[in-house]
Coordinates of C-alpha atoms (C1' of nucleotides) in Angstrom, one line a residue:
Chain G
M8 CA -1.6 67.5 -13.9
P9 CA -0.5 68.4 -10.5
A10 CA 3.4 68.4 -9.2
Q11 CA 4.4 65.6 -8.1
P12 CA 5.2 65.4 -4.3
S13 CA 8.8 67.3 -4.0
H14 CA 10.7 64.1 -3.4
T15 CA 9.3 60.6 -4.4
P16 CA 11.7 58.0 -5.0
T17 CA 10.9 57.5 -8.7
P18 CA 10.2 61.6 -9.8
A19 CA 10.0 61.0 -13.1
T20 CA 8.1 57.5 -14.2
P21 CA 4.3 58.0 -12.5
D22 CA 4.5 54.3 -13.9
P23 CA 6.7 52.6 -12.2
G24 CA 6.5 49.4 -14.2
P25 CA 5.0 45.7 -13.3
E26 CA 7.8 44.4 -11.9
A27 CA 7.5 47.0 -8.6
L28 CA 4.7 46.3 -8.2
R29 CA 2.8 44.8 -5.1
A30 CA 1.5 40.6 -5.8
D31 CA -1.9 41.2 -5.7
A32 CA -1.8 44.2 -8.1
R33 CA 1.1 42.5 -10.3
E34 CA -1.8 39.5 -10.3
N35 CA -4.7 41.9 -11.4
R36 CA -3.1 43.3 -13.7
E37 CA -2.4 40.3 -15.5
R38 CA -6.0 39.6 -15.0
I39 CA -7.7 42.5 -16.3
L40 CA -5.0 42.0 -19.3
R41 CA -6.3 38.6 -20.2
A42 CA -9.7 40.1 -19.9
A43 CA -9.2 43.1 -22.1
R44 CA -7.7 40.5 -24.7
E45 CA -10.8 38.0 -24.9
A46 CA -13.4 41.2 -24.8
Y47 CA -11.0 42.9 -28.0
A48 CA -11.4 40.0 -29.6
L49 CA -14.7 38.8 -29.0
H50 CA -16.1 42.2 -29.4
G51 CA -14.0 44.8 -30.8
I52 CA -12.1 47.4 -28.8
D53 CA -15.6 49.0 -28.1
V54 CA -16.4 47.2 -24.9
P55 CA -17.3 49.4 -22.4
I56 CA -13.8 49.4 -19.7
S57 CA -16.6 48.1 -17.0
A58 CA -17.3 45.2 -18.6
I59 CA -14.2 43.9 -18.6
A60 CA -13.6 44.7 -15.0
R61 CA -16.7 42.7 -14.4
R62 CA -14.8 39.9 -16.2
A63 CA -11.3 40.4 -14.6
G64 CA -13.4 39.7 -11.3
V65 CA -12.3 43.4 -10.4
G66 CA -13.3 47.3 -10.0
V67 CA -13.1 49.5 -12.1
A68 CA -10.9 51.5 -9.8
T69 CA -8.0 49.1 -9.9
L70 CA -8.3 48.7 -13.8
Y71 CA -8.1 53.2 -14.0
R72 CA -5.5 52.9 -11.7
R73 CA -3.2 50.9 -13.3
F74 CA -4.2 51.7 -16.8
P75 CA -5.3 55.2 -17.0
T76 CA -6.9 56.0 -19.8
R77 CA -8.7 53.5 -22.2
T78 CA -6.3 54.0 -25.0
S79 CA -3.2 52.5 -22.3
L80 CA -4.4 49.5 -22.3
I81 CA -6.1 49.0 -25.2
T82 CA -2.2 49.1 -26.6
E83 CA -0.9 47.0 -23.5
A84 CA -3.5 44.4 -24.5
F85 CA -2.4 44.4 -28.0
T86 CA 1.1 45.2 -27.3
E87 CA 2.0 41.1 -27.6
Q88 CA 0.4 40.7 -30.8
L89 CA 2.1 43.8 -32.2
T90 CA 5.7 41.6 -31.1
E91 CA 4.5 38.5 -33.5
C92 CA 4.2 40.8 -36.0
A93 CA 6.7 42.0 -36.2
G94 CA 8.3 38.5 -35.7
A95 CA 6.5 37.0 -38.7
L96 CA 7.8 40.1 -41.1
D97 CA 10.9 39.3 -39.5
E98 CA 11.3 36.1 -39.9
A99 CA 10.2 36.6 -43.3
L100 CA 13.2 38.2 -43.9
E101 CA 14.8 35.4 -43.2
D102 CA 13.5 33.4 -45.8
P103 CA 15.7 33.3 -49.1
D104 CA 11.7 33.0 -51.6
P105 CA 11.2 37.0 -50.7
W106 CA 7.7 36.1 -52.5
R107 CA 6.9 33.5 -49.9
G108 CA 8.1 35.1 -47.3
F109 CA 5.7 38.4 -48.4
C110 CA 2.8 35.6 -48.7
T111 CA 3.4 34.5 -45.0
V112 CA 2.8 37.2 -43.6
V113 CA 0.0 39.1 -45.6
R114 CA -1.1 35.6 -44.5
K115 CA -0.5 35.4 -40.8
V116 CA -1.4 39.0 -40.0
C117 CA -4.9 38.5 -42.1
A118 CA -5.2 35.9 -40.6
M119 CA -5.2 38.2 -37.1
Q120 CA -7.0 40.4 -37.9
A121 CA -9.2 38.0 -38.6
A122 CA -9.1 35.8 -35.4
D123 CA -9.4 38.8 -33.3
R124 CA -12.0 42.1 -33.8
G125 CA -10.5 44.3 -31.8
F126 CA -6.5 44.0 -33.5
T127 CA -6.8 45.7 -36.4
H128 CA -8.1 48.8 -34.8
A129 CA -5.4 48.4 -32.6
F130 CA -3.2 48.1 -35.3
L131 CA -4.5 51.3 -37.2
A132 CA -5.2 53.0 -34.8
R133 CA -3.4 55.7 -33.9
F134 CA -2.9 57.0 -30.1
P135 CA -1.3 60.2 -29.6
G136 CA 1.8 60.1 -27.7
D137 CA 2.3 56.3 -27.9
T138 CA 5.6 56.1 -28.7
A139 CA 6.1 52.7 -28.4
Y140 CA 4.0 51.9 -31.6
A141 CA 5.4 54.5 -33.7
G142 CA 8.9 52.9 -32.8
E143 CA 7.2 49.6 -33.8
L144 CA 5.6 51.4 -36.5
D145 CA 8.6 52.6 -38.4
R146 CA 10.5 49.4 -38.3
A147 CA 7.6 47.5 -39.8
E148 CA 7.4 50.2 -42.6
E149 CA 11.3 49.8 -43.5
G150 CA 11.2 45.5 -43.5
L151 CA 8.3 45.9 -45.6
A152 CA 10.0 47.8 -47.8
L153 CA 12.9 45.6 -47.8
L154 CA 10.7 42.8 -48.3
V155 CA 8.4 44.4 -51.0
R156 CA 12.1 45.4 -53.3
R157 CA 13.7 41.7 -53.2
A158 CA 9.8 40.4 -54.3
K159 CA 9.7 42.4 -56.8
E160 CA 13.8 41.9 -58.0
A161 CA 13.1 38.0 -57.8
G162 CA 10.5 38.7 -60.6
A163 CA 8.3 37.7 -58.4
L164 CA 5.9 40.9 -56.8
R165 CA 4.2 42.7 -59.7
P166 CA 6.3 45.7 -61.1
D167 CA 3.5 48.2 -60.5
F168 CA 3.5 47.2 -56.1
D169 CA 3.5 49.8 -53.9
V170 CA 4.0 49.4 -50.3
S171 CA 1.1 51.0 -49.6
D172 CA -0.6 48.5 -51.0
V173 CA -0.2 45.9 -48.3
V174 CA -1.8 48.8 -45.7
L175 CA -4.5 48.4 -48.7
A176 CA -4.5 44.2 -48.4
L177 CA -4.6 44.9 -44.3
L178 CA -7.5 47.7 -44.8
A179 CA -9.2 44.9 -47.0
N180 CA -9.2 42.4 -44.7
N181 CA -10.1 44.0 -42.4
G182 CA -13.6 44.9 -43.9
V183 CA -14.3 41.0 -44.5
A184 CA -12.7 40.2 -41.4
K185 CA -14.9 42.1 -39.1
G186 CA -17.8 39.9 -38.8
A187 CA -17.3 37.4 -35.9
G188 CA -17.9 34.0 -36.4
P189 CA -15.5 31.4 -38.4
E190 CA -17.1 32.5 -42.0
S191 CA -14.9 35.7 -41.4
A192 CA -12.0 33.8 -41.1
A193 CA -12.9 31.7 -44.7
A194 CA -13.8 35.0 -45.6
S195 CA -10.7 37.1 -45.1
R196 CA -8.8 33.4 -46.4
R197 CA -10.8 34.0 -49.6
L198 CA -9.7 38.0 -49.8
V199 CA -6.1 37.2 -49.2
G200 CA -5.7 34.6 -51.8
Y201 CA -7.6 36.3 -54.5
L202 CA -4.9 39.5 -53.6
L203 CA -1.4 37.6 -53.7
E204 CA -2.6 36.5 -57.1
S205 CA -3.2 39.7 -58.4
F206 CA -0.5 40.7 -56.2
R207 CA 1.8 38.0 -57.5
A208 CA 3.8 39.0 -61.2
G209 CA 2.2 37.9 -64.4
P210 CA 1.5 37.9 -68.3
A211 CA -1.5 40.6 -68.8
T212 CA -1.3 42.0 -66.5
G213 CA -3.3 45.6 -67.2
P214 CA -2.9 48.8 -66.1
L215 CA -4.0 49.7 -62.5
P216 CA -5.7 52.8 -60.4
P217 CA -2.3 54.5 -59.3
P218 CA -1.7 53.6 -54.9
A219 CA -3.0 56.1 -52.7
E220 CA -1.3 57.1 -50.2
L221 CA -1.8 55.2 -47.4
E222 CA -0.2 55.3 -44.4
L223 CA 0.1 53.1 -41.3
D224 CA -1.3 55.7 -39.3
R225 CA -4.6 58.4 -40.6
L226 CA -6.3 55.3 -41.0
G227 CA -8.7 53.3 -39.2
G228 CA -9.9 56.2 -37.1
T229 CA -13.6 57.0 -37.4
G230 CA -14.9 54.2 -38.9
Chain N
M24 CA -48.7 49.3 -30.7
P25 CA -52.5 50.0 -28.9
A26 CA -55.9 49.9 -31.1
Q27 CA -56.9 52.8 -33.3
P28 CA -59.8 54.8 -32.6
S29 CA -62.7 52.8 -34.1
H30 CA -63.2 54.5 -39.0
T31 CA -60.9 55.8 -39.8
P32 CA -60.2 56.4 -43.3
T33 CA -56.8 54.8 -43.1
P34 CA -57.2 52.4 -40.8
A35 CA -54.6 50.0 -41.2
T36 CA -51.7 52.4 -42.8
P37 CA -50.1 54.1 -39.5
D38 CA -48.2 55.5 -42.3
P39 CA -50.5 57.9 -44.2
G40 CA -47.8 58.8 -47.2
P41 CA -45.7 61.6 -47.7
E42 CA -48.5 63.7 -49.8
A43 CA -51.1 63.4 -47.8
L44 CA -48.7 65.4 -45.0
R45 CA -49.5 68.9 -45.0
A46 CA -47.8 71.6 -47.5
D47 CA -44.6 72.6 -44.2
A48 CA -44.8 69.2 -42.4
R49 CA -44.2 67.6 -46.4
E50 CA -41.1 70.3 -47.2
N51 CA -39.6 69.4 -43.7
R52 CA -39.3 65.6 -44.5
E53 CA -37.9 66.7 -47.5
R54 CA -35.4 69.5 -46.1
I55 CA -34.6 66.0 -43.6
L56 CA -33.8 63.7 -45.2
R57 CA -31.8 65.9 -47.3
A58 CA -30.2 66.5 -44.6
A59 CA -29.3 62.4 -43.3
R60 CA -27.9 61.5 -46.8
E61 CA -25.6 65.3 -46.5
A62 CA -25.0 63.9 -42.8
Y63 CA -24.1 60.1 -43.1
A64 CA -21.9 60.3 -46.5
L65 CA -20.2 63.1 -44.7
H66 CA -19.3 61.0 -40.9
G67 CA -21.3 57.9 -41.0
I68 CA -24.2 56.6 -40.2
D69 CA -23.1 57.1 -36.2
V70 CA -24.2 60.8 -36.6
P71 CA -26.3 61.3 -34.1
I72 CA -30.0 62.4 -34.6
S73 CA -30.1 65.6 -32.9
A74 CA -27.7 66.8 -35.5
I75 CA -29.8 65.7 -38.8
A76 CA -32.6 67.6 -36.8
R77 CA -30.2 71.0 -36.3
R78 CA -28.5 70.6 -39.9
A79 CA -32.0 70.1 -41.6
G80 CA -33.7 73.3 -39.7
V81 CA -36.2 71.5 -37.5
G82 CA -36.7 70.1 -34.1
V83 CA -35.6 66.6 -32.7
A84 CA -39.6 66.2 -32.1
T85 CA -40.8 66.9 -35.7
L86 CA -37.9 64.4 -36.9
Y87 CA -39.1 61.6 -35.4
R88 CA -42.2 62.0 -35.3
R89 CA -41.6 61.5 -39.3
F90 CA -39.9 58.5 -38.8
P91 CA -40.6 57.0 -35.1
T92 CA -37.2 54.9 -35.3
R93 CA -33.7 54.8 -35.9
T94 CA -33.5 52.6 -39.2
S95 CA -36.5 54.3 -40.6
L96 CA -34.5 57.3 -41.2
I97 CA -31.8 55.4 -42.5
T98 CA -34.1 53.6 -44.7
E99 CA -35.6 56.5 -46.3
A100 CA -32.3 58.1 -47.1
F101 CA -30.9 55.4 -48.8
T102 CA -33.4 54.0 -51.1
E103 CA -32.6 56.5 -53.7
Q104 CA -28.8 55.9 -53.5
L105 CA -30.0 51.0 -53.1
T106 CA -32.7 51.6 -56.6
E107 CA -29.5 53.0 -58.6
C108 CA -27.7 50.4 -58.3
A109 CA -30.1 47.5 -59.2
G110 CA -30.5 50.2 -61.6
A111 CA -26.8 49.6 -62.5
L112 CA -27.1 46.1 -61.8
D113 CA -29.8 45.8 -64.8
E114 CA -27.9 48.0 -66.8
A115 CA -25.0 45.7 -66.7
L116 CA -27.4 42.7 -67.6
E117 CA -28.3 44.6 -71.0
D118 CA -24.6 45.0 -71.5
P119 CA -23.7 42.7 -74.4
D120 CA -20.2 41.7 -72.9
P121 CA -21.1 39.8 -69.0
W122 CA -17.4 40.6 -68.1
R123 CA -17.4 44.1 -69.5
G124 CA -20.8 44.8 -67.3
F125 CA -20.3 43.0 -64.3
C126 CA -16.7 44.9 -64.4
T127 CA -19.1 48.0 -64.8
V128 CA -21.6 46.7 -62.0
V129 CA -18.5 45.9 -59.9
R130 CA -16.6 49.5 -60.0
K131 CA -20.0 51.3 -59.5
V132 CA -21.5 51.0 -56.4
C133 CA -17.8 49.9 -55.0
A134 CA -16.7 54.2 -56.3
M135 CA -21.1 55.3 -54.3
Q136 CA -19.0 52.7 -51.0
A137 CA -16.1 55.1 -51.3
A138 CA -18.4 58.7 -51.9
D139 CA -21.0 58.3 -48.9
R140 CA -19.8 56.6 -45.8
G141 CA -23.3 55.4 -44.6
F142 CA -23.9 53.8 -47.9
T143 CA -22.1 50.3 -47.2
H144 CA -23.5 50.7 -43.7
A145 CA -27.4 50.4 -44.6
F146 CA -27.1 48.4 -47.5
L147 CA -25.6 45.3 -46.1
A148 CA -27.3 45.9 -41.9
R149 CA -30.6 44.4 -41.5
F150 CA -33.0 46.2 -40.9
P151 CA -35.5 44.1 -38.9
G152 CA -39.0 43.4 -40.7
D153 CA -38.1 46.0 -43.1
T154 CA -39.7 43.7 -46.3
A155 CA -39.2 46.6 -48.9
Y156 CA -34.9 45.9 -48.7
A157 CA -35.4 42.2 -48.5
G158 CA -36.9 42.3 -51.2
E159 CA -35.0 44.2 -53.2
L160 CA -32.0 42.3 -52.2
D161 CA -33.4 39.6 -53.4
R162 CA -33.7 40.6 -56.5
A163 CA -30.0 41.8 -57.0
E164 CA -29.1 38.3 -55.9
E165 CA -30.7 36.8 -58.7
G166 CA -29.7 39.0 -61.3
L167 CA -26.4 39.2 -60.0
A168 CA -26.3 35.1 -59.7
L169 CA -27.5 35.7 -63.1
L170 CA -24.5 38.2 -64.3
V171 CA -22.3 35.6 -62.8
R172 CA -22.8 32.7 -64.9
R173 CA -23.0 35.0 -67.7
A174 CA -19.7 36.3 -67.7
K175 CA -18.2 32.5 -66.1
E176 CA -20.0 31.1 -69.3
A177 CA -18.3 34.0 -71.7
G178 CA -14.6 32.3 -70.2
A179 CA -13.8 35.8 -68.5
L180 CA -14.8 34.9 -65.2
R181 CA -13.0 32.6 -63.3
P182 CA -14.3 29.2 -63.1
D183 CA -14.1 28.8 -59.4
F184 CA -15.5 32.2 -59.1
D185 CA -18.3 32.5 -56.1
V186 CA -21.2 34.4 -56.1
S187 CA -20.9 35.3 -52.9
D188 CA -17.0 36.7 -53.5
V189 CA -18.9 39.8 -55.0
V190 CA -20.0 40.5 -51.2
L191 CA -16.2 40.0 -50.0
A192 CA -15.5 42.8 -52.9
L193 CA -17.9 44.7 -51.3
L194 CA -16.7 43.4 -47.7
A195 CA -13.4 44.2 -48.8
N196 CA -14.0 47.8 -50.8
N197 CA -16.0 49.1 -47.3
G198 CA -12.9 48.1 -45.6
V199 CA -10.9 50.7 -47.5
A200 CA -13.5 52.9 -48.0
K201 CA -13.7 53.8 -44.6
G202 CA -11.3 56.5 -44.4
A203 CA -13.0 60.0 -45.9
G204 CA -10.9 61.4 -47.6
P205 CA -10.5 61.2 -51.0
E206 CA -7.5 59.3 -51.0
S207 CA -9.3 56.7 -50.1
A208 CA -11.7 56.7 -52.9
A209 CA -8.2 56.2 -54.9
A210 CA -8.1 53.6 -52.5
S211 CA -11.4 52.1 -53.3
R212 CA -10.0 52.1 -56.6
R213 CA -6.4 50.3 -57.0
L214 CA -8.4 47.6 -54.7
V215 CA -11.0 46.8 -57.0
G216 CA -8.1 47.2 -60.2
Y217 CA -6.8 44.6 -58.0
L218 CA -9.1 42.7 -57.7
L219 CA -11.2 42.6 -60.7
E220 CA -8.0 41.1 -62.6
S221 CA -7.8 38.1 -59.8
F222 CA -11.5 37.7 -60.2
R223 CA -10.7 37.8 -65.2
A224 CA -10.2 33.7 -66.0
G225 CA -6.4 33.8 -66.8
P226 CA -4.2 31.1 -67.0
A227 CA -2.1 30.3 -64.1
T228 CA -4.7 30.9 -61.8
G229 CA -3.8 28.5 -58.5
P230 CA -5.9 27.0 -56.4
L231 CA -7.8 29.2 -53.9
P232 CA -9.2 28.7 -50.5
P233 CA -13.1 27.8 -50.3
P234 CA -15.2 30.7 -50.8
A235 CA -17.0 31.4 -47.0
E236 CA -20.7 31.1 -46.6
L237 CA -21.3 35.1 -46.6
E238 CA -24.7 36.4 -47.4
L239 CA -26.0 40.1 -47.8
D240 CA -28.2 40.0 -44.8
R241 CA -26.0 38.3 -41.4
L242 CA -22.5 41.2 -42.1
G243 CA -21.9 44.5 -41.5
G244 CA -23.7 44.3 -37.9
T245 CA -21.4 45.0 -35.1
G246 CA -17.9 45.8 -36.4
Chain H
dC6 C1' -61.3 85.7 -41.5
dG7 C1' -61.7 81.7 -37.2
dG8 C1' -61.7 77.7 -35.7
dT9 C1' -59.1 73.5 -35.6
dA10 C1' -56.6 69.8 -36.1
dA11 C1' -51.9 68.8 -37.7
dA12 C1' -47.4 70.2 -36.9
dC13 C1' -43.6 72.1 -34.2
dG14 C1' -39.9 73.0 -31.2
dG15 C1' -37.5 72.8 -27.0
dA16 C1' -37.0 70.8 -23.1
dC17 C1' -37.2 66.8 -20.2
dG18 C1' -36.2 61.7 -18.0
dA19 C1' -34.2 57.1 -19.0
dT20 C1' -30.2 55.5 -20.2
dC21 C1' -25.0 54.3 -21.4
dC22 C1' -20.6 55.4 -21.0
dC23 C1' -16.3 56.9 -19.0
dT24 C1' -13.7 58.6 -15.2
dT25 C1' -12.7 60.7 -10.3
dC26 C1' -12.8 60.1 -5.0
dC27 C1' -13.6 58.1 -1.4
dA28 C1' -14.0 54.5 3.3
dC29 C1' -12.2 49.8 3.7
dT30 C1' -9.3 45.9 3.3
dT31 C1' -5.2 43.8 3.2
dA32 C1' 0.1 42.6 1.9
dG33 C1' 5.0 43.5 3.3
dC34 C1' 7.9 44.8 6.6
dC35 C1' 10.0 45.4 11.2
Chain F
dG26 C1' 1.5 40.4 15.8
dG27 C1' 0.6 45.2 14.6
dC28 C1' 1.5 49.5 11.7
dT29 C1' 1.4 51.4 7.6
dA30 C1' 1.1 52.3 2.6
dA31 C1' -0.3 50.4 -0.9
dG32 C1' -4.6 48.6 -3.4
dT33 C1' -10.1 47.5 -3.6
dG34 C1' -14.1 47.8 -5.0
dG35 C1' -18.7 49.9 -5.5
dA36 C1' -20.7 54.9 -5.8
dA37 C1' -20.7 59.3 -7.8
dG38 C1' -20.3 63.3 -10.8
dG39 C1' -19.6 64.7 -15.8
dG40 C1' -21.6 63.9 -20.5
dA41 C1' -23.6 62.3 -24.7
dT42 C1' -28.0 60.7 -26.9
dC43 C1' -32.4 58.3 -27.0
dG44 C1' -37.0 59.1 -27.9
dT45 C1' -41.5 61.2 -25.3
dC46 C1' -43.3 64.7 -23.6
dC47 C1' -46.9 68.8 -24.2
dG48 C1' -47.5 74.3 -24.6
dT49 C1' -47.3 76.6 -28.5
dT50 C1' -48.0 78.1 -33.8
dT51 C1' -48.9 77.4 -38.5
dA52 C1' -51.5 75.7 -42.6
dC53 C1' -55.8 74.0 -44.5
dC54 C1' -61.2 74.9 -44.7
dG55 C1' -65.6 76.9 -45.1

DNA sequence: CGGTAAACGGACGATCCCTTCCACTTAGCC
DNA sequence: GGCTAAGTGGAAGGGATCGTCCGTTTACCG
C-alpha cells in the first residue's frame, strides 16, 4: 500500500465512512449491500463479485472501490445479522429462566443459519485483521458462558455440557441447513429439537464423549 | 458420442474394464485411485485433477483417459468406502440387539465421515446417470428402515423417530466433521453421543418438530 | 528382435473468477 | 451555468482449473 499524498484532510483513514460519500455513491453502496445480502442468502458466499455487481445494477469497479476486498464486503453485509445475534444473546441473558433463554438463542441463531446460506460462513470464517468481528465474538463467548453457567446452576442444563457444545450445535446445524429449500429449515428445526433435548439435564444421561476444543474461529475454514 | 467402428469385440462397453488393460496402464490406474483417495481424504473432493495426477506420478492425460469425467473418478475412488458402509449396515442387521446395531452403524458411518473429508461429499452427491450408486442407496435405505423399525419395536428407539433422521444425523455430523484436524473427529464423536442419546426412547421426551423430507440424494448439492 | 497399437505426458485452448486501470460522466459548490 | 473532483462502467491483466490434442514412448505378441 503506497503512501498517501502528503496532506489530505483524512490522513489515516482510507475509508471516509458511508456518510461522507456523495449522494449517488451512498445510494449505490446500499444497493450493493442489499444485492450482496440477497445473493449470499440464496447462493452462499461463493457467488462471484460480478454477479453481485450485476444484481446491484452497478459496475464491478464501483463495488471494488467501496469494498476493496472480498471479505470487507462480506463483513459489512453480515454485520446486521451479527448484531441481531448479539441482541438475541442479550435478550436471553435477561430472561429470568436461563434454560428458556438458552433454548431461545440457540433456536434463533440456528434458524438464521437455515434461512441464510451465507450467514454461517460469514459467522464462522475468520477474517484476518478484522477487529470488529473479533470484539463481537469475544463478547458473545463471554455472554454465552454466563448463560450456560446459569442454566446449569438452575439444574436445567446437563452438568457435563460444555460451552463449545454450542459451537458444535451451530456446526451441526450448518451441515443440515446448507440445502437451499424450505425442507432444510424444517430439518434444522428438528435437529435443534433433538439437540436441545439431549442438552437438557435428565435422569438417565450416560457418559458422553469428551468435548472437542472447538473455537468459533479456526472452523468453517476450508469445507 | 459417435458410433463405434462396426465390429469391435466389445461393441457396447466403452470401458473395457480394469482387467483388460495393459500391465502398466492397470498399475497407473491403481496409483491414480490411491492418490485420489488420499487427496480426497485430506482436502475434500475439490482438489484439482492435476494435483491428483501429480501425486500419482502420471500425466493429466493418463488420468483423463482412465476416468473421463471428474465424477467417474470420485465414484470409483469411494466405492470401497461405500461397500464398507453397506457391510456395517448388514452387520447391524444381524445384531440381536437392534438398538446396539443402530448405534454401531451410526457411529461407524459418522466416524468415516470424520476421518475422510471427501467421503460425505461423494456419499451424498448425486451423480447423474450413475446406476451403481443408486442401487446401493436403495438397498441401504431399505436395510435402514428395517433396522429402525426393529429398534422401535424393541422399545429402544423413540417412536417419533423417522428414517430420515438418520440422514439428518449424517448431515449434522458432516457439518461438524468438515474441519480437518483430530478435534473434528472428537467433535463428531461428541455430537453422535448427543444425538444417539436423544434418539433413544426415554420417559420425558417432549414433542419434536416434524421430520423434514430428507432424501439421501437431493442433498449435499451446492453447499 | 521388431512392429504395432495402446499408453503416456506436457502443452494448449477455453472458461471462470478476482482485481486493476482508464476514459467518460455527474453531483455538488461557487 | 460551469468547474472540479468524486464517481462510474467496461475492458483488460493475471491466475487457476478443466478437458483435449498430439508427438513420443513402451508393453506385448509373433
